[in-house]
PDB file of N, CA and C in Angstrom:
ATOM      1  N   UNK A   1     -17.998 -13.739  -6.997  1.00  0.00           N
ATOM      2  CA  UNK A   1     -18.582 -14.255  -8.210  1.00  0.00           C
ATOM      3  C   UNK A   1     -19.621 -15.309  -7.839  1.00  0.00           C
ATOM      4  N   UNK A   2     -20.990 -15.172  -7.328  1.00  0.00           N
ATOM      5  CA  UNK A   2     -22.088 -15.516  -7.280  1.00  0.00           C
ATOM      6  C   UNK A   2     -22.131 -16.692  -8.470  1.00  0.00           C
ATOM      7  N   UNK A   3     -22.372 -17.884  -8.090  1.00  0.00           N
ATOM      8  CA  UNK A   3     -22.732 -19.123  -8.661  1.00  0.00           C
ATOM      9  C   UNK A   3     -21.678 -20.000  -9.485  1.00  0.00           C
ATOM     10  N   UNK A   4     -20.328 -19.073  -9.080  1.00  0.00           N
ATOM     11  CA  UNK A   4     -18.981 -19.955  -9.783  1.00  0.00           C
ATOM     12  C   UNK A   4     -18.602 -20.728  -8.925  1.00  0.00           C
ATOM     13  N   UNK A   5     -17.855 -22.054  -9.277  1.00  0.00           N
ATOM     14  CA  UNK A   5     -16.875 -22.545  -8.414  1.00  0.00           C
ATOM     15  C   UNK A   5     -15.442 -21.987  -8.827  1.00  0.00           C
ATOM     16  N   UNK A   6     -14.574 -22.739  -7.664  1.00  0.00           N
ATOM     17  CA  UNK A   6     -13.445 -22.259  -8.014  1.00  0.00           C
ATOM     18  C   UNK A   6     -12.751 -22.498  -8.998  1.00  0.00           C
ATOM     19  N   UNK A   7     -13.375 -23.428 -10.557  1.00  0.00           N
ATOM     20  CA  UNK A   7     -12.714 -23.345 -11.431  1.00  0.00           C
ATOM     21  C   UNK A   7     -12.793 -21.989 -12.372  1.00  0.00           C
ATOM     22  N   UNK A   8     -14.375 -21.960 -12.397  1.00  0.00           N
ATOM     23  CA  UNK A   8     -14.587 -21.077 -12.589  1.00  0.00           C
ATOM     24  C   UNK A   8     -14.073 -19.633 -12.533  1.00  0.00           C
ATOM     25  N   UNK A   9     -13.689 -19.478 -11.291  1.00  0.00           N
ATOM     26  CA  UNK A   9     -13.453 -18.304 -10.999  1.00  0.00           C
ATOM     27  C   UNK A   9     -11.578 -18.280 -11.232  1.00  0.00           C
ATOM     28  N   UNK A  10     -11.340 -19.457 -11.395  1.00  0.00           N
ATOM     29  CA  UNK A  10      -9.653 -19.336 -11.393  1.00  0.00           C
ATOM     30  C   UNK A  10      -9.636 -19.034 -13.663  1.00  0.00           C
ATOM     31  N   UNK A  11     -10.427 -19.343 -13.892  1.00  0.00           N
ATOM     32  CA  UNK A  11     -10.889 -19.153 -15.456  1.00  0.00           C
ATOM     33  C   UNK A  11     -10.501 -17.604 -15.587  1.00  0.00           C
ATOM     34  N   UNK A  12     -11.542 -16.772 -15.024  1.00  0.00           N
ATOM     35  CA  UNK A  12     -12.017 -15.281 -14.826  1.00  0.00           C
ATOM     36  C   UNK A  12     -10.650 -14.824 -14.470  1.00  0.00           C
ATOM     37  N   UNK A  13     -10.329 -15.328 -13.444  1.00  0.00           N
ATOM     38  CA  UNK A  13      -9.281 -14.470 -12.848  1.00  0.00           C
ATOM     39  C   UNK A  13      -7.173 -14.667 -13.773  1.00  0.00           C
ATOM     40  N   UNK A  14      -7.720 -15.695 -14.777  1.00  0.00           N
ATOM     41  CA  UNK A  14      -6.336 -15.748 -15.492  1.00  0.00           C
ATOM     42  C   UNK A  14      -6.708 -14.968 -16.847  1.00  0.00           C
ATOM     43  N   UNK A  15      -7.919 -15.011 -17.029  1.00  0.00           N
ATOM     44  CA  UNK A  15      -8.193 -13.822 -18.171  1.00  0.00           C
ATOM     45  C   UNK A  15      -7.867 -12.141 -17.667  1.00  0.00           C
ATOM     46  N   UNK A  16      -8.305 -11.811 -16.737  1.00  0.00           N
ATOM     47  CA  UNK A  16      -8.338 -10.929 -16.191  1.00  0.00           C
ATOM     48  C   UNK A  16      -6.500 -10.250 -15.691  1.00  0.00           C
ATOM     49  N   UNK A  17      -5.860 -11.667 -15.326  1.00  0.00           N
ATOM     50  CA  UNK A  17      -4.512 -11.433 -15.508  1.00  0.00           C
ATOM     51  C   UNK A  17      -3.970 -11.359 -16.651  1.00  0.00           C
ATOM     52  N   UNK A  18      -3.802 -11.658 -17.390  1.00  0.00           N
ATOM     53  CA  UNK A  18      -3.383 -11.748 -19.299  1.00  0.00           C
ATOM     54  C   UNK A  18      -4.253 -10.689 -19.846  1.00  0.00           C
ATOM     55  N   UNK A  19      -4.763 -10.062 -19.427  1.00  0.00           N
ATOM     56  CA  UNK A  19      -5.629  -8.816 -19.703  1.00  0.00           C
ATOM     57  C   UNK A  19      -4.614  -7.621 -19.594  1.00  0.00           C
ATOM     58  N   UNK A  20      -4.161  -7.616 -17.997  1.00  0.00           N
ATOM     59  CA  UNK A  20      -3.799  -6.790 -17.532  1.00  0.00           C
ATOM     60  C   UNK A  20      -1.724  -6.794 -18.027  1.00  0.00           C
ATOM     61  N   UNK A  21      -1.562  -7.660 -18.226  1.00  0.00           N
ATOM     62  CA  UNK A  21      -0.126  -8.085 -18.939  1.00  0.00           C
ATOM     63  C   UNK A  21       0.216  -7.513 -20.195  1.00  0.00           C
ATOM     64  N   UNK A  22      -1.049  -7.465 -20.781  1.00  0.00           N
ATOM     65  CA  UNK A  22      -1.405  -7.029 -21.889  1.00  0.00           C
ATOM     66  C   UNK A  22      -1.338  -5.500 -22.499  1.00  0.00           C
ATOM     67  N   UNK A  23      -1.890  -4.924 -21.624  1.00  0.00           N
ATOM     68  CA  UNK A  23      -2.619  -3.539 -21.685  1.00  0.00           C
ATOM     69  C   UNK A  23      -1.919  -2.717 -21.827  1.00  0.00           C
ATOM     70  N   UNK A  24      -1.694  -1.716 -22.256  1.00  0.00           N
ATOM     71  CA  UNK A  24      -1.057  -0.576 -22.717  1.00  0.00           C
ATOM     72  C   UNK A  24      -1.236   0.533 -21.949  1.00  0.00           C
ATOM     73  N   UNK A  25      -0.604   1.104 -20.602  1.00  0.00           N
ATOM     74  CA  UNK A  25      -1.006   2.076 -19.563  1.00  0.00           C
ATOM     75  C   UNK A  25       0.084   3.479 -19.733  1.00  0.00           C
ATOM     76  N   UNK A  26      -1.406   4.770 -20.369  1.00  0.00           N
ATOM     77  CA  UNK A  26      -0.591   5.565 -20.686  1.00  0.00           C
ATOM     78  C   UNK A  26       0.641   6.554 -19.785  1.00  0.00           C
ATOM     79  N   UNK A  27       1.360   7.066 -19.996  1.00  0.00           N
ATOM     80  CA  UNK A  27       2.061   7.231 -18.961  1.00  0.00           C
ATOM     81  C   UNK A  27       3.629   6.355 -18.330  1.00  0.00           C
ATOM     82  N   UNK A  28       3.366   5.394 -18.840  1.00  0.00           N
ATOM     83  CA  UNK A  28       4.728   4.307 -18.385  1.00  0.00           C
ATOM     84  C   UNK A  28       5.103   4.245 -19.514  1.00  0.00           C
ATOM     85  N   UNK A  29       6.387   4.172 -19.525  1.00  0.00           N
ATOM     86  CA  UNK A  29       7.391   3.464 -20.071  1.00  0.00           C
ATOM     87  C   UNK A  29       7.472   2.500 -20.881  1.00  0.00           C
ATOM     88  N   UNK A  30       7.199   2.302 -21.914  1.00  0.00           N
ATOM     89  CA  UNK A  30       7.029   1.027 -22.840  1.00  0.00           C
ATOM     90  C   UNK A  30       7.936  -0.154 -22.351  1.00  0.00           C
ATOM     91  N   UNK A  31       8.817   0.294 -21.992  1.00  0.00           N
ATOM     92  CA  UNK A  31       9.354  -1.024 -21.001  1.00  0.00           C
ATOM     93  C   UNK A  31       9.129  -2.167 -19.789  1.00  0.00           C
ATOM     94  N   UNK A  32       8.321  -1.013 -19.003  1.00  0.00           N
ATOM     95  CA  UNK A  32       7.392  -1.340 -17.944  1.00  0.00           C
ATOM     96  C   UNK A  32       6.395  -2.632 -18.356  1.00  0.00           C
ATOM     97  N   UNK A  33       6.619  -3.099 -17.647  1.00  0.00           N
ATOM     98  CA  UNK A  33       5.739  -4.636 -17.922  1.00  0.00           C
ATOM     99  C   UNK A  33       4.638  -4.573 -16.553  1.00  0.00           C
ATOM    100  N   UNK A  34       3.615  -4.105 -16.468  1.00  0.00           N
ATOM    101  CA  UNK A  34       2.228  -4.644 -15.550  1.00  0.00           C
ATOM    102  C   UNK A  34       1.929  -6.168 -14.892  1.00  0.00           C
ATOM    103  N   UNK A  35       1.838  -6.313 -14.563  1.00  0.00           N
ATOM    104  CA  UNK A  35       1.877  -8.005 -13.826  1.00  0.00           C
ATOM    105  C   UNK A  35       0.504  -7.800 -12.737  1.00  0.00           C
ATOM    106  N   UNK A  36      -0.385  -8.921 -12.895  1.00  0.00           N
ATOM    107  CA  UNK A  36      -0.985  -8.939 -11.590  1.00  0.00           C
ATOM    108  C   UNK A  36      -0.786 -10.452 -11.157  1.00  0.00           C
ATOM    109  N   UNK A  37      -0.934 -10.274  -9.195  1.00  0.00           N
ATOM    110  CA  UNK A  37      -1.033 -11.584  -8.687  1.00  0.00           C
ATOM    111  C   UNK A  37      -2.822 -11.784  -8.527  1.00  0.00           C
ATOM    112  N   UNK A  38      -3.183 -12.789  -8.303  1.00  0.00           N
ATOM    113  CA  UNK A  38      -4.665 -13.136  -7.701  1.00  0.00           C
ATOM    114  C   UNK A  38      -5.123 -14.350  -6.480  1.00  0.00           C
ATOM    115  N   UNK A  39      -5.081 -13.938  -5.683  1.00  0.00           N
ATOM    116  CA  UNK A  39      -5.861 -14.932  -4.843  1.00  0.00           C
ATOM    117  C   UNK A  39      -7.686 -15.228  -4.854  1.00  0.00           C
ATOM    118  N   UNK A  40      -8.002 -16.762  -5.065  1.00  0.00           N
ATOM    119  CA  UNK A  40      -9.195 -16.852  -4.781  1.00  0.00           C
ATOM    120  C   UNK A  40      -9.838 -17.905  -4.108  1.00  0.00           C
ATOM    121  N   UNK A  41     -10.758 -17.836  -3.632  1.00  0.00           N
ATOM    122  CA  UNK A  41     -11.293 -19.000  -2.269  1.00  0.00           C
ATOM    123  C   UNK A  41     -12.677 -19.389  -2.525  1.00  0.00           C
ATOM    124  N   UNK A  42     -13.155 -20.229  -2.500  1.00  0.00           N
ATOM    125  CA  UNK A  42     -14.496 -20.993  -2.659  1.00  0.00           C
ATOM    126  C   UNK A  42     -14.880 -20.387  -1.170  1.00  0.00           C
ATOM    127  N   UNK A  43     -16.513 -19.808  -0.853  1.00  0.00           N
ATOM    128  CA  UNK A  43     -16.844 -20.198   0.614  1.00  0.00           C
ATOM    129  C   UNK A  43     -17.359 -21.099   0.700  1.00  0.00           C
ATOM    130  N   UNK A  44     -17.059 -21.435   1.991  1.00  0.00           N
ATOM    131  CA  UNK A  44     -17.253 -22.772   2.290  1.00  0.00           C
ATOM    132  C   UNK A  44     -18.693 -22.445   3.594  1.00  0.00           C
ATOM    133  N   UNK A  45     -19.871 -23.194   3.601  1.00  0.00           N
ATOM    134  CA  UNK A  45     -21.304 -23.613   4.031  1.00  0.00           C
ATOM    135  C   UNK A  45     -20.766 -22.645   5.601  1.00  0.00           C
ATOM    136  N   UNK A  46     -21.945 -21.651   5.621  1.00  0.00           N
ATOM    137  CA  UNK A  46     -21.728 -21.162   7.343  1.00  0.00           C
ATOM    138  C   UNK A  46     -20.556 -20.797   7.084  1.00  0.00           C
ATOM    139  N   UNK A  47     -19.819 -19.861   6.361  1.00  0.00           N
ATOM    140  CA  UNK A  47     -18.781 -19.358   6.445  1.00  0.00           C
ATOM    141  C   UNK A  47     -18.815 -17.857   6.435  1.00  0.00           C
ATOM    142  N   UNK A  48     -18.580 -17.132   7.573  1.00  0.00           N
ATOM    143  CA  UNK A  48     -18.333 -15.788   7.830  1.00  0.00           C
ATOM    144  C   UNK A  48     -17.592 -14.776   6.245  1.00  0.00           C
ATOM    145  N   UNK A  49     -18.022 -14.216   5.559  1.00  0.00           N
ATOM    146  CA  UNK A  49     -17.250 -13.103   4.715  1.00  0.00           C
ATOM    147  C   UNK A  49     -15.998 -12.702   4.840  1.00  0.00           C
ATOM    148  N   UNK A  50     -15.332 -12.425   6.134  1.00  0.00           N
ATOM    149  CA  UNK A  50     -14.565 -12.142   6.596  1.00  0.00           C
ATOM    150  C   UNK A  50     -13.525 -13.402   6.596  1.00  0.00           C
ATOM    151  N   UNK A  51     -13.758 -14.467   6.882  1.00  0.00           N
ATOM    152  CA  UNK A  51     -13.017 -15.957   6.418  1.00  0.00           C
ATOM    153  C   UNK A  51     -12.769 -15.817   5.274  1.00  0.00           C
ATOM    154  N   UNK A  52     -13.679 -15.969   4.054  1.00  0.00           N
ATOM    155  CA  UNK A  52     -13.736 -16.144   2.961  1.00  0.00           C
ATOM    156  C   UNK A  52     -12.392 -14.983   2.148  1.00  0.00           C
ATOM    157  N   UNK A  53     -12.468 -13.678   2.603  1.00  0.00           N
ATOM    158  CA  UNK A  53     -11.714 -12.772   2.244  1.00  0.00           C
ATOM    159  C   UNK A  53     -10.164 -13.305   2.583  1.00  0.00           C
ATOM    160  N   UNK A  54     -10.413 -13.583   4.379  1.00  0.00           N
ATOM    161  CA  UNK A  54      -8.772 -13.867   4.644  1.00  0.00           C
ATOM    162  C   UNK A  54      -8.532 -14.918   4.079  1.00  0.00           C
ATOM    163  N   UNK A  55      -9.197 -16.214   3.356  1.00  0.00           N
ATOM    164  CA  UNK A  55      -8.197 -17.163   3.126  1.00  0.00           C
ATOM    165  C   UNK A  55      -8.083 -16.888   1.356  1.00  0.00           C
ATOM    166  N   UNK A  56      -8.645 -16.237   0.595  1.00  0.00           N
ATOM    167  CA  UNK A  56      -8.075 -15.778  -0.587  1.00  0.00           C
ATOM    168  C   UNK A  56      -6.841 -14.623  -0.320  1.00  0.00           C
ATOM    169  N   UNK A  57      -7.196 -13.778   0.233  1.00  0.00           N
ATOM    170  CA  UNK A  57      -5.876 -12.811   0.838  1.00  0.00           C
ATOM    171  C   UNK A  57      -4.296 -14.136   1.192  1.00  0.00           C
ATOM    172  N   UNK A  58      -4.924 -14.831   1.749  1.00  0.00           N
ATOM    173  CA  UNK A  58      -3.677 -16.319   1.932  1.00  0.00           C
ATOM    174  C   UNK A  58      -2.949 -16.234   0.643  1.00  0.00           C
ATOM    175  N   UNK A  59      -4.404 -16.986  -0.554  1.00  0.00           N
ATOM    176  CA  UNK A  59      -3.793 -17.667  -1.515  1.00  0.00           C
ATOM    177  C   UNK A  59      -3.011 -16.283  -2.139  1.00  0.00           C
ATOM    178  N   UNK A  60      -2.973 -15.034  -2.332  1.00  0.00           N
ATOM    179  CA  UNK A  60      -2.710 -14.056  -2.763  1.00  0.00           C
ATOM    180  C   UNK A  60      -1.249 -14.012  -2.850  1.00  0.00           C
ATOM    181  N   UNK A  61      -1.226 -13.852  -1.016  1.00  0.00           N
ATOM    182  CA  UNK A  61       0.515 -14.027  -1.125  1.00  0.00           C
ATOM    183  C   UNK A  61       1.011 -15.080  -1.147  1.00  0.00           C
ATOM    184  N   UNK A  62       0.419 -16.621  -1.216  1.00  0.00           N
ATOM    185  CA  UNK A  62       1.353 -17.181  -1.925  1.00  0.00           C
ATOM    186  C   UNK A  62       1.333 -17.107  -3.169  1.00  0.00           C
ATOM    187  N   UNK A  63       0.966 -16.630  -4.181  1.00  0.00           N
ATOM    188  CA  UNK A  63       1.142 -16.326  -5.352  1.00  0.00           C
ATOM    189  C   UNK A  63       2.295 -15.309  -6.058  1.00  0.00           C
ATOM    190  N   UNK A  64       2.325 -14.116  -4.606  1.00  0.00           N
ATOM    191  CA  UNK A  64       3.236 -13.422  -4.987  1.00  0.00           C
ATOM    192  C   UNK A  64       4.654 -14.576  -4.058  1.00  0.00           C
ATOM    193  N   UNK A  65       4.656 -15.209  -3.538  1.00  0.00           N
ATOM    194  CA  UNK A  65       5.597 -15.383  -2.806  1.00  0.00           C
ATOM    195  C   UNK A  65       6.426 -16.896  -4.177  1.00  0.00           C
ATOM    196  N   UNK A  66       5.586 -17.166  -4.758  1.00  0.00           N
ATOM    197  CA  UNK A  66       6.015 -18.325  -5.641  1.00  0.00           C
ATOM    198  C   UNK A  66       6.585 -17.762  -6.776  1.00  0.00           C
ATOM    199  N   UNK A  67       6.186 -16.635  -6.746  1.00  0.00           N
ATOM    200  CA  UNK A  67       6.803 -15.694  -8.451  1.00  0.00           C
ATOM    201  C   UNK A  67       6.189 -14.563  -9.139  1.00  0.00           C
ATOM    202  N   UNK A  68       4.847 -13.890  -8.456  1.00  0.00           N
ATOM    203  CA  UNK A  68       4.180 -12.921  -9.185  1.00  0.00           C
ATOM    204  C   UNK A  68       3.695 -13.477 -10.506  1.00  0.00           C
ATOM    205  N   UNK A  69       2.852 -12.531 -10.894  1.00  0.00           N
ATOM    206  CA  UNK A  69       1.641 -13.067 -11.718  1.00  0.00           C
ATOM    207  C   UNK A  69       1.341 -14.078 -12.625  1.00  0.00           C
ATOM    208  N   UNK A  70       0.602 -14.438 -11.581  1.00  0.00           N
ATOM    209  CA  UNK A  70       0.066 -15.899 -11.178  1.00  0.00           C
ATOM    210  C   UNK A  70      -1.344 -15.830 -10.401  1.00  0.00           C
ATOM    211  N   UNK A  71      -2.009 -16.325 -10.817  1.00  0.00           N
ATOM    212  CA  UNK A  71      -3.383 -17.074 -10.042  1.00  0.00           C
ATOM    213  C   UNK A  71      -2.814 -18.108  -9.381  1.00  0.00           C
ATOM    214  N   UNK A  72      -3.459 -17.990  -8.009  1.00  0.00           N
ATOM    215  CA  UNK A  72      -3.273 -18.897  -6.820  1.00  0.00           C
ATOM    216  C   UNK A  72      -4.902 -19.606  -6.093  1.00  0.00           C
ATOM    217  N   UNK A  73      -5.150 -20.165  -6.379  1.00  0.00           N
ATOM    218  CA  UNK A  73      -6.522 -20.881  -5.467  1.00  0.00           C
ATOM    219  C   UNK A  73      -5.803 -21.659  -4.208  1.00  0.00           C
ATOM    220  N   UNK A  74      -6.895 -21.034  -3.253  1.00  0.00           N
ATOM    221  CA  UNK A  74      -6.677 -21.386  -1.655  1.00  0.00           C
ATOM    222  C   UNK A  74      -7.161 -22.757  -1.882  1.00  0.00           C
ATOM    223  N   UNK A  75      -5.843 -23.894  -1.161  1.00  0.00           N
ATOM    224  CA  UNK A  75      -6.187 -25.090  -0.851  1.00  0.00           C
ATOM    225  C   UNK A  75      -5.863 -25.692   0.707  1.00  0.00           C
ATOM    226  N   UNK A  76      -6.350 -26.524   1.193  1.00  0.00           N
ATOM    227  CA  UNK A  76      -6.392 -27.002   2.521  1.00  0.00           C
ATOM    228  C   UNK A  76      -4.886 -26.706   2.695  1.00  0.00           C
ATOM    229  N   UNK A  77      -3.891 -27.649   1.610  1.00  0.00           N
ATOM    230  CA  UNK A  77      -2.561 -27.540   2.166  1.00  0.00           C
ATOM    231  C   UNK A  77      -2.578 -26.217   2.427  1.00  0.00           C
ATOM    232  N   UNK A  78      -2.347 -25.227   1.729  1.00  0.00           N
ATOM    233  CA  UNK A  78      -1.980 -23.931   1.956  1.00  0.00           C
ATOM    234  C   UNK A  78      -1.536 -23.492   3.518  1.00  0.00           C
ATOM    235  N   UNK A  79      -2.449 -23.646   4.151  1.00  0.00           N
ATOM    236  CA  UNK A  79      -2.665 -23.756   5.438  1.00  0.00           C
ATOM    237  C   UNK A  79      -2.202 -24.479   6.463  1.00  0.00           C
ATOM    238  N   UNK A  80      -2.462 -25.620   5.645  1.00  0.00           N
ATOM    239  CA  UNK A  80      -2.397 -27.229   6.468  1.00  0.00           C
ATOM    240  C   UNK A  80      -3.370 -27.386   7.793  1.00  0.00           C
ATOM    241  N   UNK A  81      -4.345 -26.834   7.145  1.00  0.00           N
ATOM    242  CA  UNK A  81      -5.533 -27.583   7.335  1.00  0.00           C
ATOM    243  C   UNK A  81      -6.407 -28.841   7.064  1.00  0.00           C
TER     244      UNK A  81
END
């Protein structure tokens, strides 16, 4: 997302979850409940693509690891960096 910060993009990405919570997918089970997790990462100046991917992929699973769907933004702790 070209010209967001990460509030921004943590905005997008909880709509986008409550979207998907939401939705009615034909084929399942009316019982079936949809859930998404999301990881997302600011790049940071001189930062390789490939960084940028793995440390949202980070925040990802901790998102699933704290409880599933949930938005997670990559922070220094995360890491402990």
């Amino acid at each position: 997302m070209p010209n967001c910060d990460l509030e921004g993009a943590r905005i997008v990405a909880e709509r986008l979850r409550t979207s998907v919570g939401t939705a009615v997918f034909d084929g399942l089970p009316k019982e079936w409940r949809v859930t998404a997790s999301v990881g997302i990462a600011e790049i940071r100046r001189g930062e390789a693509l490939s960084e940028l991917i793995a440390r949202a992929d980070e925040a990802l699973y901790e998102a699933k690891r704290s409880g599933r769907d949930r938005v997670n933004a990559y922070r220094q702790a995360i890491a402990g960096v």
